[in-house]
Amino acid sequence: MSFIDKIQKQPALKPSVSILENSNKKQVINRASNLIWAIVRLILLIGLSYIVLYPIIFCLSLSIRQPNDMIDPTVIWLPKNLTFDNIKFVLENIGFPEAFGKSMAISLSCSFLQMMSCAITGYGFARFKFKGRNIIFLLALMTFIVPPQIISMPLYIQYSKITITTSQLFGGDGIQLINTVTPIALAAVFAQGIKSGLFIYLFRQSYKGMPKELEDAAYLDGCGPIKAFTTIMFPNSTPILLVTFVLSFVWYWNDYINISLFFNKSKPLSVLLASVTDMFGRMISPAGGGYTSIEVTVYETTFCLMFILLPIILYVFLQKKFTESLMSTSIVG
Amino acid sequence: MKKLSYERKKAYYGYLFISVWAIGFIFFFLSPFITSVRYSLAEVTIQQGYVGLNSCGFNNYINLFIKNPEFMPAFTDTVTSVAVKSPLIIIFSLFVAVVLNQSFKGRTFFRAVFFLPVIIAGGIAIEIINGNYYLGLITTGGRSDSLFESQSIAQMLANSGVPQTAVDYIIKTVNEIFGLLWNSGIQILIFIAGLQSIPTTLYEVANVEGSNGWTTFWKVTVPMLAPMLIVNVFYTVVDNMISFSNEMFKLIDGYLNNLKFDEAAAMAIINFVIVFVMVILIYVIGNKSVYYAVD
């Protein structure tokens, strides 16, 4: 469009009057249709954003109301009495803080380890030619399409076996690996964490996109490949490092399939959240008797809000950098 | 010692760099994978932590398809929902990406909103909220049965002579828009990245040649986006097949909790085989019909 405008604005062409009038008319129509489209677009986007944000607004609204407000038809979004009792209840009664700490430990350590191991692997695939590279890379991608249960189930049995054999050999309880971070962290150390195939792919793409001259200069100055990676390539790949860290942090935080298998006694947040309905069913309320289903719903939703709060806060702070980095790395396809 | 050539040396360094992954692949992927296959071909008994395998050929698989009352419904439900949802997600995310790629005020905000599901979706929280918000709305004075006033629309459509099956399908799709939106964050992102990589000169040429917006979209945007389209189809299918929210995974999880390792393994492997076949199909079809501007 800009090109046409430029031609039309050329004074050297000296267009006849009728053409000028014509283009004026066109411009008016153009402007009108642009305006209409802008309005339609705005309405559409606001509507769709509402749907996306709906569950979060819903959680927020439910978590600050009293259970009584649930059956009050006049209460839609804003509760009659603002209360923080629900949040207090979840914090105090079902072991939220411990579970939060556990989830934090798992997510932080595993996402860091996964970031490191996938960066090293991705660099190996991006910059070195060796026999069978393409086939091995395909295998690395393959791990992405395998349902996690296929892998975690035998591992679970493996780790329980270790506990039993060590207890038979040395007496006592043996080495406990289930209910610790070890099984999940070990997989992350060896680049087999959650969706690691995707991260290896992203790292490979982004290292391929970096200029080769960087390393050539380092080689000329007497660096080996390892030093070139640790001192030049790795520190210079902060965008993709950020993307990997944030995504894997969030995916470990949200993960249920792996974590629920390896943690059956001590519960991280996602496992606790899944079992919370049963827990409320068994608990006795201070008024005596069980909790009503409405109370359970309110508490459960409050728990959900507290569960997704950390990823949301993380996202709000890193949003711009995160999306920019993710876009720039996925371009190099 | 003979000095290694530069190329050989670099190749060895390549192996060194991927060695960490290779060790992990063998011990944390390949060996458990093979074990799972063995479980799926045997009767597994667990006594005091020891796993007894009693090989029984393909019995587990045959049982799943013939005897098991839960498997077939979950299986067909998963496959059909992926088959229906994936094209919708792709079309929808392409549309949103095209809109979000235009420049207007508040674009950053809307982008942030649409990428938000990338952070939260796939978690257990959204499953529970999903379950609860229907419950919540029902208990809130019975105002409406879901996010949209779909009941009254359904009534209206049925009264105006639209066949019932069509009405059901429309209502189902409308009610699923929540799921669609929440599953298309990454896809929108990939499409926007693709849109930004299309050279503007192509659009200028199209304009000079007198092409209107619609034609430009089909003749320039879509072909140039085709590689991204394939990536997105791939991602959407895999993401939906391997997701905590599909029926098959719920079933597998239930079996695992009851320590029925053999049938759970068989189900997981069936799931894997289907995803594998789908991925190969996407790859073959994509490779034939996609034009790569680079390479």
XYZ file of C-alpha atoms in Angstrom:
628
model
C 0.000 0.000 0.000
C 2.811 2.364 0.963
C 4.341 1.797 -2.433
C 1.197 2.826 -4.264
C 0.799 5.846 -2.052
C 4.314 6.895 -2.902
C 3.616 6.676 -6.627
C 0.427 8.641 -6.275
C 2.187 11.363 -4.351
C 4.846 11.815 -7.043
C 4.375 15.376 -8.307
C 6.443 14.644 -11.409
C 3.696 12.458 -12.820
C 1.224 15.315 -13.011
C -1.917 13.168 -13.026
C -5.080 14.430 -14.654
C -7.825 15.823 -12.430
C -10.150 12.839 -12.835
C -7.527 10.395 -11.631
C -6.837 12.622 -8.640
C -10.522 12.679 -7.727
C -10.674 8.952 -8.172
C -7.751 8.343 -5.856
C -9.319 10.695 -3.308
C -12.485 8.644 -3.327
C -10.432 5.483 -2.947
C -8.593 6.975 -0.038
C -11.838 7.788 1.742
C -13.140 4.268 1.205
C -9.814 2.865 2.319
C -9.799 4.918 5.457
C -13.368 3.974 6.308
C -12.754 0.275 5.834
C -9.573 0.522 7.908
C -11.525 2.162 10.704
C -14.240 -0.485 10.593
C -11.658 -3.245 10.641
C -9.901 -1.610 13.606
C -13.142 -1.568 15.562
C -14.063 -5.140 14.639
C -10.555 -6.258 15.528
C -10.696 -4.560 18.899
C -14.057 -6.120 19.784
C -12.870 -9.526 18.647
C -9.632 -9.345 20.595
C -11.335 -8.129 23.743
C -13.831 -10.981 23.508
C -11.165 -13.597 22.976
C -8.975 -12.146 25.726
C -11.920 -12.418 28.054
C -12.187 -16.123 27.307
C -8.472 -16.625 27.880
C -8.494 -14.690 31.123
C -11.825 -16.090 32.277
C -10.474 -18.927 34.442
C -8.053 -16.606 36.182
C -10.699 -13.972 36.875
C -13.002 -16.751 37.998
C -10.415 -18.124 40.429
C -9.698 -14.677 41.759
C -13.363 -13.943 42.291
C -14.004 -17.229 44.025
C -10.995 -17.069 46.267
C -11.992 -13.773 47.900
C -15.618 -14.594 48.585
C -17.295 -16.375 51.424
C -18.774 -19.774 50.603
C -22.248 -18.320 51.229
C -21.868 -16.044 48.239
C -21.781 -19.057 45.950
C -25.481 -19.747 46.388
C -26.428 -16.082 46.295
C -27.779 -15.383 42.787
C -27.038 -11.658 43.111
C -23.329 -12.297 43.397
C -21.691 -12.745 40.024
C -18.133 -11.470 40.109
C -17.759 -9.232 43.115
C -18.366 -10.890 46.472
C -20.553 -9.150 49.050
C -17.963 -9.513 51.766
C -14.336 -9.448 50.857
C -12.501 -12.134 52.767
C -9.061 -13.645 52.845
C -10.210 -16.585 54.935
C -10.038 -19.004 52.022
C -6.403 -18.183 51.351
C -5.638 -18.418 55.049
C -7.438 -21.742 55.217
C -5.414 -23.239 52.353
C -2.173 -21.893 53.787
C -2.767 -23.337 57.229
C -4.688 -26.564 56.891
C -3.391 -28.729 54.090
C 0.347 -28.315 54.173
C 0.612 -25.737 51.439
C 3.941 -24.177 52.511
C 5.864 -27.469 52.598
C 4.426 -28.524 49.257
C 5.279 -25.130 47.817
C 8.862 -25.442 49.006
C 9.151 -28.907 47.538
C 7.758 -27.839 44.174
C 10.068 -24.841 44.172
C 13.102 -27.042 44.876
C 12.163 -29.518 42.149
C 11.385 -26.897 39.534
C 14.396 -24.687 40.202
C 16.992 -27.437 40.326
C 15.594 -29.511 37.469
C 15.033 -26.609 35.111
C 18.557 -25.340 35.734
C 20.059 -28.784 35.124
C 17.930 -29.291 32.062
C 18.942 -25.927 30.662
C 22.643 -26.761 31.026
C 22.493 -30.280 29.631
C 20.266 -29.344 26.698
C 22.512 -26.374 25.850
C 25.570 -28.632 25.693
C 23.749 -31.223 23.591
C 22.201 -28.660 21.279
C 25.613 -27.100 20.701
C 27.063 -30.508 19.844
C 24.357 -31.053 17.223
C 24.645 -27.532 15.827
C 28.343 -27.088 15.315
C 30.113 -30.440 14.886
C 29.977 -32.829 11.987
C 30.162 -36.451 12.971
C 28.962 -39.755 11.662
C 25.297 -40.469 12.210
C 24.545 -36.951 13.393
C 21.212 -36.670 11.633
C 19.974 -40.039 12.816
C 21.044 -39.342 16.385
C 19.326 -35.967 16.217
C 16.136 -37.640 15.003
C 16.364 -39.975 17.993
C 16.693 -36.934 20.261
C 13.526 -35.486 18.732
C 11.786 -38.850 19.029
C 11.926 -38.634 22.813
C 9.454 -35.775 22.481
C 6.676 -37.932 21.048
C 6.873 -40.761 23.555
C 4.241 -40.699 26.311
C 6.070 -40.005 29.584
C 4.536 -43.012 31.328
C 6.397 -45.432 29.071
C 9.640 -44.054 30.444
C 8.795 -43.183 34.027
C 7.035 -46.426 34.943
C 10.052 -48.772 34.551
C 12.279 -46.124 36.125
C 9.991 -46.037 39.131
C 10.296 -49.804 39.515
C 14.057 -49.513 39.044
C 14.400 -46.987 41.833
C 12.212 -48.945 44.226
C 14.371 -51.973 43.510
C 17.462 -50.012 44.476
C 15.856 -49.210 47.815
C 15.018 -52.854 48.466
C 18.387 -54.291 47.428
C 20.348 -51.753 49.451
C 18.215 -52.395 52.504
C 18.854 -56.119 52.154
C 22.576 -55.585 51.675
C 23.239 -53.032 54.357
C 20.229 -53.400 56.604
C 18.050 -50.499 57.663
C 15.787 -48.703 55.218
C 18.235 -48.741 52.350
C 18.784 -45.822 50.005
C 15.519 -43.987 49.505
C 15.227 -42.545 46.018
C 11.487 -42.390 45.633
C 10.083 -39.256 47.267
C 13.321 -37.388 46.683
C 14.331 -35.067 43.865
C 16.961 -37.552 42.656
C 14.991 -39.521 40.015
C 13.700 -36.386 38.310
C 16.960 -34.454 38.674
C 19.023 -37.366 37.284
C 16.947 -37.395 34.122
C 17.402 -33.635 33.820
C 21.185 -33.911 34.276
C 21.353 -36.274 31.325
C 19.114 -34.131 29.092
C 16.135 -36.451 29.426
C 13.884 -34.147 31.435
C 10.378 -33.003 30.549
C 10.159 -32.178 26.829
C 13.950 -32.104 26.586
C 13.738 -33.078 22.917
C 12.071 -29.743 22.208
C 14.735 -27.828 24.124
C 17.572 -29.614 22.337
C 15.907 -28.657 19.069
C 15.585 -25.005 20.140
C 19.196 -24.844 21.293
C 20.399 -26.390 18.063
C 18.431 -23.849 16.036
C 19.708 -20.888 18.008
C 23.353 -22.013 17.995
C 23.119 -22.631 14.267
C 21.897 -19.073 13.856
C 24.851 -17.577 15.704
C 27.752 -16.365 13.517
C 30.548 -18.878 13.054
C 33.134 -16.087 13.149
C 32.715 -15.888 16.915
C 34.191 -19.349 17.351
C 36.729 -19.011 14.562
C 38.184 -16.016 16.366
C 38.316 -17.998 19.574
C 40.024 -20.948 17.844
C 42.625 -18.592 16.355
C 43.326 -17.258 19.816
C 44.054 -20.784 20.965
C 40.745 -21.828 22.525
C 39.626 -25.410 22.317
C 36.000 -26.197 21.444
C 35.111 -26.633 25.097
C 36.527 -23.295 26.097
C 34.949 -21.655 23.053
C 31.595 -22.971 24.193
C 31.897 -22.081 27.863
C 33.371 -18.617 27.417
C 31.792 -17.409 24.175
C 28.839 -19.346 22.824
C 27.100 -20.194 26.078
C 27.195 -16.691 27.600
C 26.075 -15.212 24.284
C 22.955 -17.340 24.035
C 21.036 -15.683 26.866
C 17.729 -15.364 24.948
C 17.349 -19.085 24.411
C 18.701 -19.822 27.889
C 15.960 -17.635 29.315
C 13.287 -19.317 27.201
C 14.456 -22.768 28.216
C 14.696 -21.903 31.856
C 11.268 -20.298 32.067
C 9.505 -22.963 30.005
C 11.062 -25.881 31.826
C 10.500 -24.231 35.196
C 6.830 -23.867 34.388
C 6.530 -27.352 32.929
C 8.165 -28.903 35.972
C 5.909 -26.791 38.146
C 2.804 -27.965 36.304
C 3.924 -31.527 35.792
C 1.752 -34.175 37.319
C 2.482 -37.373 35.416
C 6.130 -37.763 36.408
C 6.013 -36.114 39.769
C 2.991 -38.028 41.007
C 4.812 -41.259 40.226
C 8.040 -40.385 42.001
C 6.420 -38.639 44.956
C 3.771 -40.709 46.634
C 4.335 -39.874 50.296
C 5.714 -36.354 50.410
C 3.618 -34.271 48.088
C 4.718 -31.388 45.880
C 2.064 -28.832 44.941
C 0.749 -30.447 41.766
C 0.227 -33.805 43.495
C -1.329 -32.135 46.521
C -3.681 -30.203 44.250
C -4.823 -33.376 42.536
C -5.569 -35.075 45.836
C -7.136 -32.076 47.515
C -10.743 -33.023 46.776
C -10.307 -36.362 48.528
C -8.564 -34.668 51.403
C -11.414 -32.250 51.996
C -13.821 -35.124 51.813
C -12.074 -36.777 54.741
C -11.480 -33.652 56.809
C -13.722 -32.492 59.606
C -14.695 -28.850 59.585
C -14.471 -26.727 62.734
C -18.262 -26.585 62.858
C -18.285 -30.362 63.105
C -19.203 -32.654 60.241
C -17.647 -32.582 56.809
C -17.227 -29.714 54.412
C -20.020 -28.986 51.985
C -19.348 -29.348 48.302
C -19.555 -25.588 47.893
C -16.892 -25.031 50.517
C -14.701 -27.641 48.868
C -15.139 -25.904 45.519
C -14.175 -22.542 46.950
C -11.114 -23.889 48.749
C -10.044 -25.940 45.776
C -10.306 -22.984 43.422
C -8.373 -20.850 45.877
C -5.688 -23.508 45.864
C -5.656 -23.458 42.049
C -5.156 -19.702 42.067
C -2.274 -20.004 44.511
C -0.810 -22.750 42.364
C -0.797 -20.759 39.120
C 0.159 -17.497 40.788
C 3.917 -18.063 40.630
C 4.003 -18.871 36.890
C 1.794 -15.855 36.231
C 4.025 -13.516 38.231
C 7.061 -14.942 36.448
C 5.330 -14.392 33.130
C 4.266 -10.829 33.867
C 7.838 -9.853 34.667
C 9.545 -11.713 31.841
C 6.758 -11.570 29.255
C 8.337 -9.215 26.741
C 11.814 -10.712 26.791
C 10.420 -14.224 26.840
C 8.177 -13.918 23.790
C 10.781 -11.971 21.829
C 13.406 -14.618 22.478
C 11.077 -17.459 21.663
C 10.074 -15.827 18.393
C 13.613 -15.031 17.337
C 14.781 -18.591 17.997
C 11.911 -20.268 16.214
C 12.443 -18.136 13.108
C 15.734 -19.836 12.330
C 13.925 -22.844 10.951
C 51.020 -40.681 18.260
C 49.638 -39.661 14.928
C 48.158 -36.215 14.932
C 44.440 -36.203 14.249
C 43.179 -34.186 11.343
C 41.179 -31.068 12.177
C 37.961 -32.631 10.902
C 38.434 -35.844 12.891
C 39.261 -33.872 15.989
C 36.108 -31.810 15.658
C 34.066 -34.940 15.132
C 35.392 -36.334 18.398
C 34.501 -33.113 20.144
C 31.028 -33.479 18.689
C 30.691 -36.878 20.291
C 32.002 -35.408 23.513
C 29.347 -32.697 23.521
C 26.479 -35.103 22.955
C 27.897 -37.790 25.249
C 25.941 -36.503 28.248
C 22.734 -36.782 26.288
C 23.764 -40.177 24.852
C 24.335 -41.666 28.304
C 20.971 -40.321 29.402
C 19.332 -41.608 26.249
C 20.546 -45.144 26.887
C 19.857 -45.293 30.613
C 16.894 -42.975 31.019
C 15.135 -43.518 27.731
C 16.072 -46.606 25.759
C 16.318 -49.074 28.612
C 13.037 -48.021 30.272
C 11.409 -47.980 26.853
C 12.456 -51.561 26.164
C 11.361 -52.569 29.651
C 7.948 -51.050 28.973
C 7.653 -52.988 25.743
C 8.506 -56.151 27.659
C 5.886 -55.350 30.294
C 3.299 -54.837 27.614
C 4.031 -58.316 26.238
C 3.765 -60.067 29.574
C 1.687 -60.524 32.670
C 3.317 -58.455 35.358
C 3.076 -59.560 38.946
C 4.571 -57.548 41.736
C 5.545 -59.226 44.963
C 7.514 -57.393 47.600
C 9.091 -55.104 45.084
C 10.095 -57.882 42.725
C 8.627 -57.768 39.287
C 7.615 -61.085 37.849
C 7.191 -61.266 34.074
C 5.134 -64.027 32.572
C 5.361 -63.589 28.861
C 2.045 -63.915 27.079
C 2.621 -62.565 23.590
C 0.210 -59.919 22.393
C -2.503 -60.906 24.845
C -2.503 -57.548 26.605
C -3.080 -55.710 23.363
C -5.767 -58.116 22.221
C -7.477 -57.893 25.590
C -7.463 -54.113 25.438
C -9.193 -54.068 22.095
C -11.607 -56.935 22.688
C -12.308 -57.391 26.368
C -11.525 -54.151 28.130
C -14.704 -52.044 28.355
C -12.870 -48.792 29.166
C -10.196 -48.776 26.517
C -12.056 -48.499 23.221
C -14.209 -45.497 24.253
C -11.149 -43.669 25.614
C -9.169 -44.555 22.526
C -11.750 -43.399 19.991
C -12.497 -40.320 22.062
C -8.841 -39.316 22.141
C -8.222 -39.913 18.442
C -11.389 -38.186 17.245
C -10.905 -35.221 19.551
C -7.367 -34.773 18.248
C -8.586 -35.132 14.663
C -11.327 -32.531 15.196
C -9.394 -30.162 17.401
C -6.098 -29.950 15.524
C -7.402 -28.319 12.319
C -9.498 -25.912 14.379
C -6.509 -24.967 16.514
C -4.353 -24.431 13.424
C -6.909 -22.262 11.629
C -7.722 -20.323 14.741
C -4.104 -19.672 15.684
C -3.294 -18.610 12.123
C -6.147 -16.126 12.251
C -5.101 -14.725 15.626
C -1.480 -14.551 14.519
C -2.399 -12.564 11.397
C -4.444 -10.158 13.512
C -1.775 -9.807 16.189
C 0.866 -9.192 13.547
C -0.842 -5.990 12.386
C 0.271 -2.854 14.139
C -2.270 -1.198 16.412
C -2.442 0.217 19.891
C -2.449 -2.313 22.714
C -0.883 -5.035 20.610
C 1.651 -5.880 23.311
C -1.103 -6.375 25.846
C -3.159 -8.672 23.604
C -0.073 -10.660 22.663
C 0.728 -11.124 26.324
C -2.805 -12.367 26.958
C -2.747 -14.874 24.107
C 0.639 -16.264 25.097
C -0.423 -16.657 28.705
C -1.777 -20.213 28.190
C 1.747 -21.317 27.242
C 2.640 -20.791 30.873
C -0.399 -22.310 32.550
C -1.969 -24.795 30.155
C -1.177 -28.463 30.445
C -1.136 -28.230 34.200
C -3.479 -29.865 36.602
C -4.760 -26.499 37.835
C -6.560 -25.734 34.615
C -8.200 -29.156 34.654
C -9.645 -28.477 38.066
C -10.690 -24.926 37.244
C -12.328 -26.249 34.098
C -14.308 -28.729 36.133
C -15.102 -26.168 38.769
C -16.262 -23.328 36.690
C -19.073 -25.342 35.243
C -19.956 -26.406 38.752
C -19.584 -22.822 39.937
C -21.944 -21.456 37.348
C -24.513 -24.123 38.007
C -24.522 -23.364 41.703
C -24.609 -19.617 41.116
C -28.360 -19.487 40.902
C -28.507 -21.578 37.733
C -27.995 -18.609 35.480
C -26.402 -20.401 32.574
C -24.959 -23.804 32.002
C -21.633 -22.733 30.599
C -19.447 -19.852 29.600
C -21.809 -18.928 26.786
C -25.540 -18.731 26.629
C -25.387 -21.612 24.232
C -28.663 -23.128 25.404
C -30.764 -20.303 24.042
C -28.825 -20.229 20.784
C -29.326 -23.965 20.395
C -33.037 -23.480 20.933
C -33.149 -20.706 18.391
C -31.267 -22.725 15.764
C -33.408 -25.794 16.322
C -36.588 -23.729 16.020
C -35.459 -22.204 12.760
C -35.189 -25.617 11.160
C -31.509 -26.477 11.409
C -31.064 -30.254 11.816
C -30.368 -31.366 15.362
C -27.013 -33.027 14.599
C -25.714 -29.827 13.041
C -26.895 -27.848 16.064
C -25.141 -30.287 18.385
C -21.929 -29.981 16.427
C -22.050 -26.183 16.399
C -22.778 -26.006 20.110
C -20.006 -28.453 20.877
C -17.513 -26.409 18.884
C -18.606 -23.170 20.510
C -18.326 -24.698 23.952
C -14.868 -25.946 23.091
C -13.558 -22.527 22.163
C -12.101 -22.307 25.625
C -10.048 -25.434 24.990
C -9.066 -24.158 21.556
C -7.797 -20.867 22.909
C -5.967 -22.497 25.736
C -4.198 -24.908 23.435
C -3.011 -22.487 20.791
C -0.486 -20.272 22.584
C 2.653 -21.833 21.133
C 1.057 -22.108 17.693
C 0.205 -18.400 17.623
C 3.758 -17.623 18.656
C 5.244 -19.769 15.898
C 2.921 -18.257 13.280
C 3.781 -14.690 14.317
C 7.467 -15.551 14.091
C 6.811 -16.938 10.620
C 4.794 -13.896 9.533
C 7.586 -11.576 10.598
C 10.094 -13.488 8.513
C 8.157 -12.981 5.248
C 9.948 -10.269 3.257
C 7.778 -7.164 2.787
C 8.934 -6.898 -0.825
C 6.640 -9.819 -1.677
C 3.636 -7.898 -0.401
C 4.672 -4.823 -2.341
C 4.939 -6.845 -5.537
C 1.492 -8.324 -4.913
C 0.116 -4.839 -4.387
C 1.648 -3.459 -7.548
C 0.248 -6.395 -9.483
C -3.195 -5.385 -8.239
C -3.864 -8.217 -5.850
C -6.377 -7.634 -3.098
C -5.972 -8.664 0.539
C -7.709 -11.996 0.159
C -5.631 -13.124 -2.821
C -2.442 -11.856 -1.212
C -3.197 -13.928 1.851
C -3.578 -17.136 -0.166
C -0.833 -16.480 -2.707
C 1.839 -14.955 -0.486
C 1.180 -15.456 3.209
C 0.038 -19.076 3.199
C 2.789 -20.488 0.942
C 5.460 -18.588 2.823
C 4.063 -19.817 6.130
C 3.873 -23.433 4.977
C 7.001 -24.608 6.822
C 5.646 -23.080 10.035
C 2.312 -24.690 9.287
C 3.954 -28.104 9.253
C 5.784 -27.382 12.496
C 2.488 -26.317 14.041
C 0.552 -29.336 12.831
C 3.289 -31.508 14.230
C 3.284 -29.714 17.557
C -0.502 -29.608 17.862
C -0.965 -33.302 17.185
C 1.795 -34.358 19.556
C 0.741 -31.909 22.240
C -2.862 -33.088 22.165
C -2.054 -36.777 21.951
C 0.422 -36.576 24.816
C -1.517 -34.474 27.217
C -2.733 -34.997 30.694
C -6.224 -33.948 29.712
C -6.973 -36.626 27.126
C -9.043 -39.653 28.038
C -6.381 -42.203 27.234
C -3.883 -40.627 29.586
C -6.407 -40.497 32.371
C -7.013 -44.203 31.841
C -3.291 -45.006 31.825
C -2.864 -43.023 35.000
C -5.658 -44.912 36.686
C -4.137 -48.248 35.711
C -0.740 -47.162 36.977
C -2.201 -46.202 40.338
C -3.700 -49.685 40.576
C -0.284 -51.174 39.718
C -1.588 -52.764 36.520
C 1.716 -52.147 34.778
C 1.186 -54.547 31.887
C -2.017 -53.039 30.552
C -0.862 -49.487 31.257
C 2.308 -50.163 29.279
C 0.325 -51.664 26.411
C -1.941 -48.601 26.310
C 0.970 -46.177 26.429
C 2.661 -48.036 23.589
C -0.484 -47.987 21.473
C -0.590 -44.250 22.086
C 3.043 -43.924 21.038
C 2.518 -45.948 17.855
C -0.396 -43.731 16.845
C 1.564 -40.543 17.448
C 4.491 -42.024 15.539
C 2.345 -42.897 12.523
C 0.732 -39.445 12.582
C 4.120 -37.731 12.726
C 5.422 -39.770 9.796
C 2.279 -38.928 7.811
C 2.637 -35.224 8.561
C 6.280 -35.373 7.564
C 5.611 -37.152 4.275
C 2.662 -34.960 3.283
C 4.451 -31.831 4.437
C 7.629 -32.615 2.559
C 5.728 -33.151 -0.665
C 3.560 -30.068 -0.580
C 5.622 -27.423 1.169
C 7.732 -24.877 -0.590
C 10.876 -23.941 1.281
C 12.121 -20.467 0.417
C 15.404 -21.094 2.188
C 17.645 -24.164 1.693
